[in-house]
GROMACS .gro file of C-alpha atoms in nm:
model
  364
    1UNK     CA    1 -23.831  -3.199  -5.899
    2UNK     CA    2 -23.598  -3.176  -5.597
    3UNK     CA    3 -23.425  -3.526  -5.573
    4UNK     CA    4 -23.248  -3.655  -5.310
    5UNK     CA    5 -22.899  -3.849  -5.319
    6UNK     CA    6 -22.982  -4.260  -5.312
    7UNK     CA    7 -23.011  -4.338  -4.913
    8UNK     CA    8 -22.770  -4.562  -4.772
    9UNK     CA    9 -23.041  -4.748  -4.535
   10UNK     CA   10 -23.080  -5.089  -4.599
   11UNK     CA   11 -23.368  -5.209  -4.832
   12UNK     CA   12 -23.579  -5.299  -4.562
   13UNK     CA   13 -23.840  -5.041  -4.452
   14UNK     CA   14 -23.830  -4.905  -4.163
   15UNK     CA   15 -24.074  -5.120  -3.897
   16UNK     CA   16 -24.309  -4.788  -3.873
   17UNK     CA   17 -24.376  -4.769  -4.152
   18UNK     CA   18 -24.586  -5.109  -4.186
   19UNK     CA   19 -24.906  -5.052  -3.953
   20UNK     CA   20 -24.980  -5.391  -3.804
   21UNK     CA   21 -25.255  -5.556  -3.971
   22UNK     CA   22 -25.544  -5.638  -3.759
   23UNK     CA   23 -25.579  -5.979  -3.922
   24UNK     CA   24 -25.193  -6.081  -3.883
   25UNK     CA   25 -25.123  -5.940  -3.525
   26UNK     CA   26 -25.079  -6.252  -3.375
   27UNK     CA   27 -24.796  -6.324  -3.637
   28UNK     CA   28 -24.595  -6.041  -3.606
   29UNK     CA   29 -24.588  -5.979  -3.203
   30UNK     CA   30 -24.347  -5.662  -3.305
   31UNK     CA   31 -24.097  -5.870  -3.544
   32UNK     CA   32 -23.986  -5.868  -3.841
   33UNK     CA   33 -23.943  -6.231  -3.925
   34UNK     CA   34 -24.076  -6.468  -3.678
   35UNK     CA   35 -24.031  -6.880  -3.650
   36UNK     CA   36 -24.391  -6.995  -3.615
   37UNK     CA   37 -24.413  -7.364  -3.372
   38UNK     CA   38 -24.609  -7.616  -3.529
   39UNK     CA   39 -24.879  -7.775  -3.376
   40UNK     CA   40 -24.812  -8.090  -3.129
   41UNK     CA   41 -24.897  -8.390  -3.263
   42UNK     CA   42 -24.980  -8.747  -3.110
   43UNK     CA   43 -24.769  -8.982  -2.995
   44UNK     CA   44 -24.687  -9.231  -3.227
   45UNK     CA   45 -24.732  -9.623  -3.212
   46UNK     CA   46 -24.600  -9.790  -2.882
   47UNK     CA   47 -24.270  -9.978  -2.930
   48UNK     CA   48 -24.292 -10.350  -3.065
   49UNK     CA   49 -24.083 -10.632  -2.924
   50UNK     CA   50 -23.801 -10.733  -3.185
   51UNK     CA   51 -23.657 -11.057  -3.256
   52UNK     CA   52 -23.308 -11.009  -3.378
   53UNK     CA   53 -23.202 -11.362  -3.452
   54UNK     CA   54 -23.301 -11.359  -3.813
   55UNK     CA   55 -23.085 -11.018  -3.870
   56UNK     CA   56 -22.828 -11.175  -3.710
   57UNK     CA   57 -22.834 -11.476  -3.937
   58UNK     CA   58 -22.666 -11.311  -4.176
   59UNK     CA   59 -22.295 -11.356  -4.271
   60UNK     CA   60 -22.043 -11.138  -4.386
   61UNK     CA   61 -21.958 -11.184  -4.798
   62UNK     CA   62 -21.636 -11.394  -4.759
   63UNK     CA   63 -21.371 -11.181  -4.974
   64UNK     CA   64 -21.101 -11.432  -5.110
   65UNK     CA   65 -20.784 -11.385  -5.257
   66UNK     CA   66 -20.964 -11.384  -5.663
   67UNK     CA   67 -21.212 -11.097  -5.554
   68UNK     CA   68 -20.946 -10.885  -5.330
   69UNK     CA   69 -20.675 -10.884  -5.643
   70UNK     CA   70 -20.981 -10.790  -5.856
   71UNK     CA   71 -21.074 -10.507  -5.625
   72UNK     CA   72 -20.707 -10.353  -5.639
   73UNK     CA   73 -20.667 -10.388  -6.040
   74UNK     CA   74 -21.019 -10.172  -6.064
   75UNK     CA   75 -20.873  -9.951  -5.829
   76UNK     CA   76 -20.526  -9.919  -5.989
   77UNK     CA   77 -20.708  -9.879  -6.362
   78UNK     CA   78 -20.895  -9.602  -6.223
   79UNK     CA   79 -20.582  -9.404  -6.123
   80UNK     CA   80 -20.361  -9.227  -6.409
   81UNK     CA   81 -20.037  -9.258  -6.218
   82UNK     CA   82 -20.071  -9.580  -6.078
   83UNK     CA   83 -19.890  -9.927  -6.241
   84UNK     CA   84 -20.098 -10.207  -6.279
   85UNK     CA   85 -19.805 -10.466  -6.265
   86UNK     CA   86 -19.781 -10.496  -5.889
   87UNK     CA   87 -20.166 -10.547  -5.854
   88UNK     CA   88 -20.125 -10.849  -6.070
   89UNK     CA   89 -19.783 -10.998  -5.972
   90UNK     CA   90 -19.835 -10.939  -5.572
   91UNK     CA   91 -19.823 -11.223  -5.338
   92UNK     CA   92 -20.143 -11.212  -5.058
   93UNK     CA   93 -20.032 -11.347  -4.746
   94UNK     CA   94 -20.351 -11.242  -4.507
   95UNK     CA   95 -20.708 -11.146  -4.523
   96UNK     CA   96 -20.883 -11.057  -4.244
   97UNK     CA   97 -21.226 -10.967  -4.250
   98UNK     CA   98 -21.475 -10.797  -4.009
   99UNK     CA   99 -21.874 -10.677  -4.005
  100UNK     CA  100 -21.924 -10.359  -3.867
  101UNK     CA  101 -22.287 -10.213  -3.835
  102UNK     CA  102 -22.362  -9.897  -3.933
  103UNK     CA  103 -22.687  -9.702  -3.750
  104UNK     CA  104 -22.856  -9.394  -3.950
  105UNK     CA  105 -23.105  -9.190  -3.845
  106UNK     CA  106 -23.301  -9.000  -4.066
  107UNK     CA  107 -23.570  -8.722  -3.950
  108UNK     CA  108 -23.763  -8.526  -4.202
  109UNK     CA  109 -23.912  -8.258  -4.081
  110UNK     CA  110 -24.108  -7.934  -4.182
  111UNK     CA  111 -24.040  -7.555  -4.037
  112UNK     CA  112 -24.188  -7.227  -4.153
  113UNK     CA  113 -24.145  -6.889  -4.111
  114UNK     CA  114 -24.320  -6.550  -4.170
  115UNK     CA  115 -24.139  -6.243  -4.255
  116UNK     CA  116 -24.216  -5.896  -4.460
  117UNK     CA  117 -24.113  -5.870  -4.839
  118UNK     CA  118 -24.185  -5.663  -5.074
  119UNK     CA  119 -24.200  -5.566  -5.490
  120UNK     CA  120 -24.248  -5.276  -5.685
  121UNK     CA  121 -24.618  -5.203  -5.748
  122UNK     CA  122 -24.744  -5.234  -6.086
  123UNK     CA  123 -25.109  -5.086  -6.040
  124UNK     CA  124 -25.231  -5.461  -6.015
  125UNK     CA  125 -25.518  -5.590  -5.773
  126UNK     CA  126 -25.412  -5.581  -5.447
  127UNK     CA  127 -25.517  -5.905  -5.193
  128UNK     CA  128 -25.556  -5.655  -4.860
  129UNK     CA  129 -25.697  -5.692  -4.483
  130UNK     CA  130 -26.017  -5.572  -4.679
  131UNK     CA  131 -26.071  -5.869  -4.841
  132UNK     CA  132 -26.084  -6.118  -4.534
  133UNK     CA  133 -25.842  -6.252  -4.269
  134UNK     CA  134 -25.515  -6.416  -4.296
  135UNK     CA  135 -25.480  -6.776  -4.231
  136UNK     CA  136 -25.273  -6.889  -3.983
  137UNK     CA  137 -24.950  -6.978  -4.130
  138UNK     CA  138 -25.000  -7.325  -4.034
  139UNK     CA  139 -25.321  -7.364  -4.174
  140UNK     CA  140 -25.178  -7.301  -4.562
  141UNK     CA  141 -25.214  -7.605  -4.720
  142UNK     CA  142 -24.904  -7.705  -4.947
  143UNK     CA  143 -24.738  -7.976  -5.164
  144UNK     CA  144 -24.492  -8.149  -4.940
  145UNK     CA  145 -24.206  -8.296  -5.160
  146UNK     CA  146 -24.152  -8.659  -5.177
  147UNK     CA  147 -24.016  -8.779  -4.824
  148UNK     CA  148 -23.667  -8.709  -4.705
  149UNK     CA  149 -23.606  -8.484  -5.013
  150UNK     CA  150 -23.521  -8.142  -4.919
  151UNK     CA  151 -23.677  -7.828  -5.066
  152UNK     CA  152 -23.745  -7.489  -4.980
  153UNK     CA  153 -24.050  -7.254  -5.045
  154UNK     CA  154 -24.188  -6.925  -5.044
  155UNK     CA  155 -24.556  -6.849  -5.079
  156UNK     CA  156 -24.739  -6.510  -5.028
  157UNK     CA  157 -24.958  -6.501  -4.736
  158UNK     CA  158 -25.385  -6.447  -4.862
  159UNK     CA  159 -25.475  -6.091  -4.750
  160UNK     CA  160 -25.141  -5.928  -4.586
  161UNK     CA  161 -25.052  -5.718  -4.895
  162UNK     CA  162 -25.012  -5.285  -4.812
  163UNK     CA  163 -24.929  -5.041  -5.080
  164UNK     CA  164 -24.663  -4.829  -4.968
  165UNK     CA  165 -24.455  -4.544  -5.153
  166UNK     CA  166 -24.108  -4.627  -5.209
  167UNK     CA  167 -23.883  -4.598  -4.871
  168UNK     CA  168 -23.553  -4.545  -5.104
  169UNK     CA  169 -23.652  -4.314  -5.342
  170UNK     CA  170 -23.953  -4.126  -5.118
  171UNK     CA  171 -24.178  -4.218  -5.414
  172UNK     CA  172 -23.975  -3.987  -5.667
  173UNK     CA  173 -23.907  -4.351  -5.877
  174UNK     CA  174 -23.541  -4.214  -5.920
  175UNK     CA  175 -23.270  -4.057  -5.716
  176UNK     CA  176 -23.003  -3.760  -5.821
  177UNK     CA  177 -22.688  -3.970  -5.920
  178UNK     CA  178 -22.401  -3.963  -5.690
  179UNK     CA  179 -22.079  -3.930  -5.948
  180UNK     CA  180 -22.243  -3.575  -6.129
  181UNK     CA  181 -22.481  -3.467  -5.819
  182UNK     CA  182 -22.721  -3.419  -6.092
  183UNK     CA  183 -22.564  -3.246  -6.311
  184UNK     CA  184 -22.514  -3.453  -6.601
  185UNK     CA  185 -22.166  -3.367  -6.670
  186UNK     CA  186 -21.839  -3.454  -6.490
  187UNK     CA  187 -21.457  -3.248  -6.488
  188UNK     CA  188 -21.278  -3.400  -6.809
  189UNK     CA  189 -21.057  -3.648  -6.703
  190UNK     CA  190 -20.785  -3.544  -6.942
  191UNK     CA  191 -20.785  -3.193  -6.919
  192UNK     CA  192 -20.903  -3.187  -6.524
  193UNK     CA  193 -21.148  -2.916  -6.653
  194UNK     CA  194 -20.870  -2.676  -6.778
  195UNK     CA  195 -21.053  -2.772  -7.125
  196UNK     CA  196 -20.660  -2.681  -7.298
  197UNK     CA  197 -20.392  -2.952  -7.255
  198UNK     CA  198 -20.091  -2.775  -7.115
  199UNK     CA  199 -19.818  -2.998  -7.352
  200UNK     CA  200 -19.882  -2.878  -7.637
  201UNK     CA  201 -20.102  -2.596  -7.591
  202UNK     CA  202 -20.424  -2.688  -7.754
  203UNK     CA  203 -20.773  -2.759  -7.700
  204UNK     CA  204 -20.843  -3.062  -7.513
  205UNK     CA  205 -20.996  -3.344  -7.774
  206UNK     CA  206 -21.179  -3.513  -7.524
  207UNK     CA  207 -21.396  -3.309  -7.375
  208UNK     CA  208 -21.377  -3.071  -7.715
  209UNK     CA  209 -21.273  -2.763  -7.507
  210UNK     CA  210 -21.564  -2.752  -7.261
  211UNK     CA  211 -21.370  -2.875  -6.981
  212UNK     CA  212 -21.659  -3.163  -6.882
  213UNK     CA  213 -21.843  -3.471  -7.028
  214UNK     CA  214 -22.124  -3.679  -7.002
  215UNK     CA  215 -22.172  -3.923  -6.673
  216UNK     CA  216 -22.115  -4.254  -6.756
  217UNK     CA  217 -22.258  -4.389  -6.408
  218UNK     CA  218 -22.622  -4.218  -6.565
  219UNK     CA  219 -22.560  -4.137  -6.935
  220UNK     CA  220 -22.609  -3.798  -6.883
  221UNK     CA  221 -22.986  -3.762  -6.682
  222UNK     CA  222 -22.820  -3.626  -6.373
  223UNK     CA  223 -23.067  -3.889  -6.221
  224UNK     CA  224 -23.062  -4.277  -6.173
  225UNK     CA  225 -23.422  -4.523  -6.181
  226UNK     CA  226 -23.487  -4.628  -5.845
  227UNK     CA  227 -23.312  -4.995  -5.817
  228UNK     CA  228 -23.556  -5.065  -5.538
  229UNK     CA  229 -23.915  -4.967  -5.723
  230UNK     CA  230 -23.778  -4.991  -6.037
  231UNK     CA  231 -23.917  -4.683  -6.113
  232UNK     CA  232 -24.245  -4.727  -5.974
  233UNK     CA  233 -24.260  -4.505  -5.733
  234UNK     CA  234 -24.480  -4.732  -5.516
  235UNK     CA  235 -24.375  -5.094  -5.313
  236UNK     CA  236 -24.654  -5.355  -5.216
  237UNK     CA  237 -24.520  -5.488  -4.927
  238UNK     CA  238 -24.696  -5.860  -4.812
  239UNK     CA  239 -24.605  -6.086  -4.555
  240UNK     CA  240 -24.437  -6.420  -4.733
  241UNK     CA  241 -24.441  -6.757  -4.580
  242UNK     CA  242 -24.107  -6.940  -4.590
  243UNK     CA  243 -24.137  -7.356  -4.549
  244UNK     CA  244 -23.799  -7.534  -4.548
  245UNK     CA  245 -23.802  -7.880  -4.541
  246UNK     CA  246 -23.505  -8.025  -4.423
  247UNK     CA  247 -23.370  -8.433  -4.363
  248UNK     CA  248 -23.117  -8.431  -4.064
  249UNK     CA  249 -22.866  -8.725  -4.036
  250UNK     CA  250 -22.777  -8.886  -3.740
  251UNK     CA  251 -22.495  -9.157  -3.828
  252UNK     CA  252 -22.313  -9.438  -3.653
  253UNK     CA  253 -22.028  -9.650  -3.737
  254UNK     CA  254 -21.947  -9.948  -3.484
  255UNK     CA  255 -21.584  -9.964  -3.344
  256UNK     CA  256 -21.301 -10.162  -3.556
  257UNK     CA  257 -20.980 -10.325  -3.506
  258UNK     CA  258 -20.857 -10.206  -3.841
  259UNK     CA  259 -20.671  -9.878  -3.985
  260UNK     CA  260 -20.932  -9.809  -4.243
  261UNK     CA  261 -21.015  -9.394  -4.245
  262UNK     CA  262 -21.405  -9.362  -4.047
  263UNK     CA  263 -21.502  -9.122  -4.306
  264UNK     CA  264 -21.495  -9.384  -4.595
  265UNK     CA  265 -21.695  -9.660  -4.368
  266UNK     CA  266 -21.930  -9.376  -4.308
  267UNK     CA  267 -22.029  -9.349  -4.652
  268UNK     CA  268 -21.964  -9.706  -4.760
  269UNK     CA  269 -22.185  -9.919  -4.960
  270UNK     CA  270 -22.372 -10.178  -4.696
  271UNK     CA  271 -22.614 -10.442  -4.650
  272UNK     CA  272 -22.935 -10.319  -4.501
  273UNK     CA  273 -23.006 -10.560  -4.206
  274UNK     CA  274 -23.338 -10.363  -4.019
  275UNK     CA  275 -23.531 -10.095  -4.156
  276UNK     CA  276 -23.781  -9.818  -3.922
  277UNK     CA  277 -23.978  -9.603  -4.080
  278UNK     CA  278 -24.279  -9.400  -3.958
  279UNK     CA  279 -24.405  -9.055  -3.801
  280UNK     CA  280 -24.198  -9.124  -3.516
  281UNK     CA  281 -23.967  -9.422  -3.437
  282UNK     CA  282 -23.883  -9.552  -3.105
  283UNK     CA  283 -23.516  -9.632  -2.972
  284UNK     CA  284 -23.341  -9.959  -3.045
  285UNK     CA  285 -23.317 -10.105  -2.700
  286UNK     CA  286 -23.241 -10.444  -2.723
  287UNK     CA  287 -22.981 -10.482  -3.026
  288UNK     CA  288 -22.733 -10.767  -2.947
  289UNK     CA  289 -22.432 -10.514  -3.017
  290UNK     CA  290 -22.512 -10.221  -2.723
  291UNK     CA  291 -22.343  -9.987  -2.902
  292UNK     CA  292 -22.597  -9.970  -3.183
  293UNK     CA  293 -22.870  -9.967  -2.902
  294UNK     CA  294 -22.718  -9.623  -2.749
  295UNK     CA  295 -22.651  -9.478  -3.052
  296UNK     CA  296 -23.027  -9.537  -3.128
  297UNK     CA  297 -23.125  -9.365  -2.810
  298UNK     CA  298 -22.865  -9.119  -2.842
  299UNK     CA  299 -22.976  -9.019  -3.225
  300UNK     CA  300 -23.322  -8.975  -3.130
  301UNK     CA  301 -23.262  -8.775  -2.803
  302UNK     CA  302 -23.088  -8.527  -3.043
  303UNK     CA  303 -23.335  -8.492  -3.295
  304UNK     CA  304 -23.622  -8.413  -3.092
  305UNK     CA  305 -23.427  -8.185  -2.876
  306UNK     CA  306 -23.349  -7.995  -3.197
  307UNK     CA  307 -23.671  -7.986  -3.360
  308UNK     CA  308 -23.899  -8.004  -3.053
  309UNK     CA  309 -23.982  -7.668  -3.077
  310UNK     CA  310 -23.919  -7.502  -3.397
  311UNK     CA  311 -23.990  -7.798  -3.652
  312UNK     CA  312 -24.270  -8.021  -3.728
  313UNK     CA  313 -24.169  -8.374  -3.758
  314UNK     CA  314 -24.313  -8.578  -4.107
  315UNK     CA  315 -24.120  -8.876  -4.120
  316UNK     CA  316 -23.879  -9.061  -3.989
  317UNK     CA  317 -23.652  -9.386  -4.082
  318UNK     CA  318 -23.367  -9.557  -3.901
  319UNK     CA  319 -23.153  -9.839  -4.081
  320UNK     CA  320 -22.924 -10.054  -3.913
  321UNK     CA  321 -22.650 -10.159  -4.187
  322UNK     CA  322 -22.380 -10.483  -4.217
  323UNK     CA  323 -22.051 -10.313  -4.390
  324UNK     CA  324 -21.796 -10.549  -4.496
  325UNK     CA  325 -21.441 -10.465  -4.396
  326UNK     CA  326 -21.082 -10.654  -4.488
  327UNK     CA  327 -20.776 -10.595  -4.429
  328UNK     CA  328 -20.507 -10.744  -4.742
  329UNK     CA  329 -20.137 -10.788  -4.648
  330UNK     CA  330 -19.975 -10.889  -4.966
  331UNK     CA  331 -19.602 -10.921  -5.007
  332UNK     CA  332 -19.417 -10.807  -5.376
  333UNK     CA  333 -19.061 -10.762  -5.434
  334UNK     CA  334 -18.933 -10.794  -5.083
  335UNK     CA  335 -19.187 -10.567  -4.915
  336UNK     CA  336 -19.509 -10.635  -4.738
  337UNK     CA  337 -19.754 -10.407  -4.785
  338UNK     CA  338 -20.151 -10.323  -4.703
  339UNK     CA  339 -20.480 -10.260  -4.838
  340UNK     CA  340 -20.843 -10.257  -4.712
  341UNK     CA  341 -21.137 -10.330  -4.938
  342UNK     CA  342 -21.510 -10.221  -4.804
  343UNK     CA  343 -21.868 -10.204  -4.863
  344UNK     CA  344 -22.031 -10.411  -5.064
  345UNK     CA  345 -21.933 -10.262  -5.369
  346UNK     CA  346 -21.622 -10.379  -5.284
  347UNK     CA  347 -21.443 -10.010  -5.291
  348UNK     CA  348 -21.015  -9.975  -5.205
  349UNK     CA  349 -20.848  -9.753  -4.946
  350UNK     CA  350 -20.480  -9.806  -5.023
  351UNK     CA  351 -20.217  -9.709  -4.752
  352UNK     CA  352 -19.900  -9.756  -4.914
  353UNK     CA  353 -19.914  -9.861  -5.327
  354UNK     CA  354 -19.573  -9.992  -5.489
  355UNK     CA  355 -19.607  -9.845  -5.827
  356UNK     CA  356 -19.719  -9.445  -5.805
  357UNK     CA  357 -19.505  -9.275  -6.034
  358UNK     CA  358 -19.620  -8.964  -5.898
  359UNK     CA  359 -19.794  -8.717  -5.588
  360UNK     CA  360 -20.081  -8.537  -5.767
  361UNK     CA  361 -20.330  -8.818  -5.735
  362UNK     CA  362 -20.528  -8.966  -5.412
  363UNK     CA  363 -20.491  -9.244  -5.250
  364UNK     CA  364 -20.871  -9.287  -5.171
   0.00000   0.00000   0.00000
C-alpha cells in the first residue's frame, strides 16, 4: 500500500467535502459554525409603582468602638506577620460611618450554536437524512440548569450524521511516518551510519555494525495509526448543537467620601434592601438616590443590547444592596493611624498597620 506522509491541513474537512443536507440547509447557509437567534418572546409584565419608604427605613448597623477593635484583632490573627499588641492597646479617636447602596444586575440567558464535528466510525447505526428531518435547533428540548448557574452543552443533532472516509489519512487508517519515511530504520546516531566508530576502530555497539536502528517515533512499522480515525479508516461527521448558558453581571457601587479600595465594596458582604426577579425586569426609575435609578436603566440598556440578538433571555434579577462602611482613626504610640471595616461581615482593609514585621503578606 502506497502511503502518504501525515497532511499538515487542519483536522477540519474541507467544506466540499460535506454535501449539504437537504433537511439542515437552512442551518448551514454555507458555514461552518453558525449562531442560531432565538425566537422573540413577549413582553414581560408592565412596570409596578414602588413605594420606597419601607426600604428606606432601614438603618445602617452602628459599629462602635467594642465591634471595630474586634474586627482588627480577627484581622491581625489571620495574618502571620502581623502583631496583635497594637490591635489591643490602640486608642480610637473617630468612627465615621456611611451606607452605600450597591445595584446588581443579573441576566441569565441561553445561546446556541450549530457547527460540524466529527468521530471515527465504528461500523455502528448511523442516524442519517434517511431517517427523517432535523429539528430546528431551537426546537431541541433540553434540561436547563438551575437559574443563574452557568453550564455549557453539546448534543448531537437527530438525523445530520454522513459517513465519510478519513480526510487525513485518505481512508488508508495510517500514514508513512515522517522521522524513517517508511522505512523502519533510521542512520545510527552514534556511528552516523559509518556502522565502525572511528576512535578506536571497532564496530559500532549500538547499532551492532549495521549502521541504522529501529524508529522510535513508530517502533519500527515505517507507518503511524491515523490520530484522526484512529485507525478506522472512516469519520461520521454530524452536525452538534452547542447551548451555553451564561449569567452576565452588571454591578454598581454608589459614590463615597472615604479611601476604601471600590473593588472590595464591590464584592462586600451587604444587606439586601429590594429584590427583582422575573423573565424580564423593568428599570428602577424612581429610587430616592438617582444614581441607583440610572445605573438601573443603564444596566438594562446594556444587557439587551448585548443579547438582543444572539441570546435568549431566561431570567433575570436585580438587587439593590445597603453596605456598611467606617472609617477608624485610632491613635498608638504617638501616631494616628487608619482603618476601614465593611460589609456586614464586618471584613478590614488596613492602610497603614503598626506592627508588620515583614512585606510578603497583603494588606487586604
Amino acid at each position: 500500500m502506497d502511503l502518504s506522509f501525515e497532511a499538515e491541513s487542519p483536522l477540519a474537512p474541507p467544506a466540499e467535502l460535506l454535501e449539504r443536507l437537504p433537511s439542515c440547509d437552512w442551518l448551514l447557509q454555507g458555514d461552518r459554525c453558525q449562531i442560531f437567534f432565538p425566537p422573540s418572546e413577549a413582553p414581560g409584565r408592565p412596570q409596578e409603582q414602588r413605594c420606597w419608604s419601607s426600604f428606606l427605613e432601614h438603618r445602617v448597623p452602628v459599629v462602635t468602638e467594642e465591634v471595630a477593635r474586634e474586627a482588627l484583632l480577627s484581622f491581625v490573627d489571620s495574618k502571620c506577620c502581623y502583631g496583635s499588641a497594637a490591635a489591643g492597646d490602640l486608642v480610637i479617636l473617630e468612627l465615621k460611618q456611611q451606607a452605600l447602596h450597591r445595584y446588581r444586575l443579573e441576566t441569565f440567558s441561553e445561546s446556541r450554536i450549530s457547527e460540524w464535528t466529527f468521530q471515527p466510525y465504528t461500523n455502528h447505526s448511523v442516524d442519517g437524512p434517511q431517517r427523517g428531518t432535523s429539528p430546528r435547533l431551537w426546537d431541541i428540548k433540553v434540561q436547563v440548569p438551575p437559574m443563574f448557574q452557568e453550564d455549557t452543552r453539546k448534543f448531537q443533532v437527530p438525523h445530520s450524521s454522513l459517513v465519510k472516509e478519513c480526510h487525513k489519512c485518505h481512508g488508508h487508517g495510517r500514514y508513512k511516518c515522517s522521522s524513517c519515511h517508511g522505512a523502519g530504520t533510521v542512520r545510527c546516531p552514534s556511528c552516523s551510519g559509518a556502522k565502525r566508530k572511528a576512535r578506536p576502530a571497532r564496530r559500532c555497539q549500538m547499532c551492532s555494525g549495521s549502521g541504522r536502528q529501529r524508529c522510535s517515533t513508530c517502533s519500527g512499522r515505517g507507518n503511524k495509526t491515523c490520530a484522526t480515525c484512529k485507525g478506522e479508516k472512516k469519520l461520521l461527521h454530524f452536525l452538534q448543537l452547542v447551548i451555553v448558558w451564561k449569567n452576565s453581571l452588571f454591578e454598581f457601587v454608589s459614590e463615597h467620601q472615604l479611601d476604601c479600595p471600590g473593588e472590595l465594596l464591590a464584592k462586600a458582604r451587604g444587606e439586601t434592601l429590594f429584590k427583582d426577579e422575573n423573565t424580564m425586569v423593568y428599570p428602577i426609575v424612581d429610587f430616592p438616590l438617582r444614581e441607583i435609578s440610572l445605573a438601573s436603566q443603564r444596566g438594562i440598556a446594556e444587557h439587551s443590547a448585548t443579547l438582543a440578538s444572539r441570546a435568549r433571555v431566561l431570567q433575570q434579577r436585580q438587587t439593590i444592596e445597603l453596605i456598611p462602611l467606617t472609617e477608624v482613626r485610632y491613635w498608638y504610640r504617638g501616631k494616628t493611624y487608619v482603618y476601614y471595616i465593611y460589609g456586614t461581615d464586618h471584613k478590614v482593609y488596613v492602610v497603614d498597620y503598626p506592627e508588620r514585621y515583614c512585606r510578603g503578606c497583603t494588606i487586604i
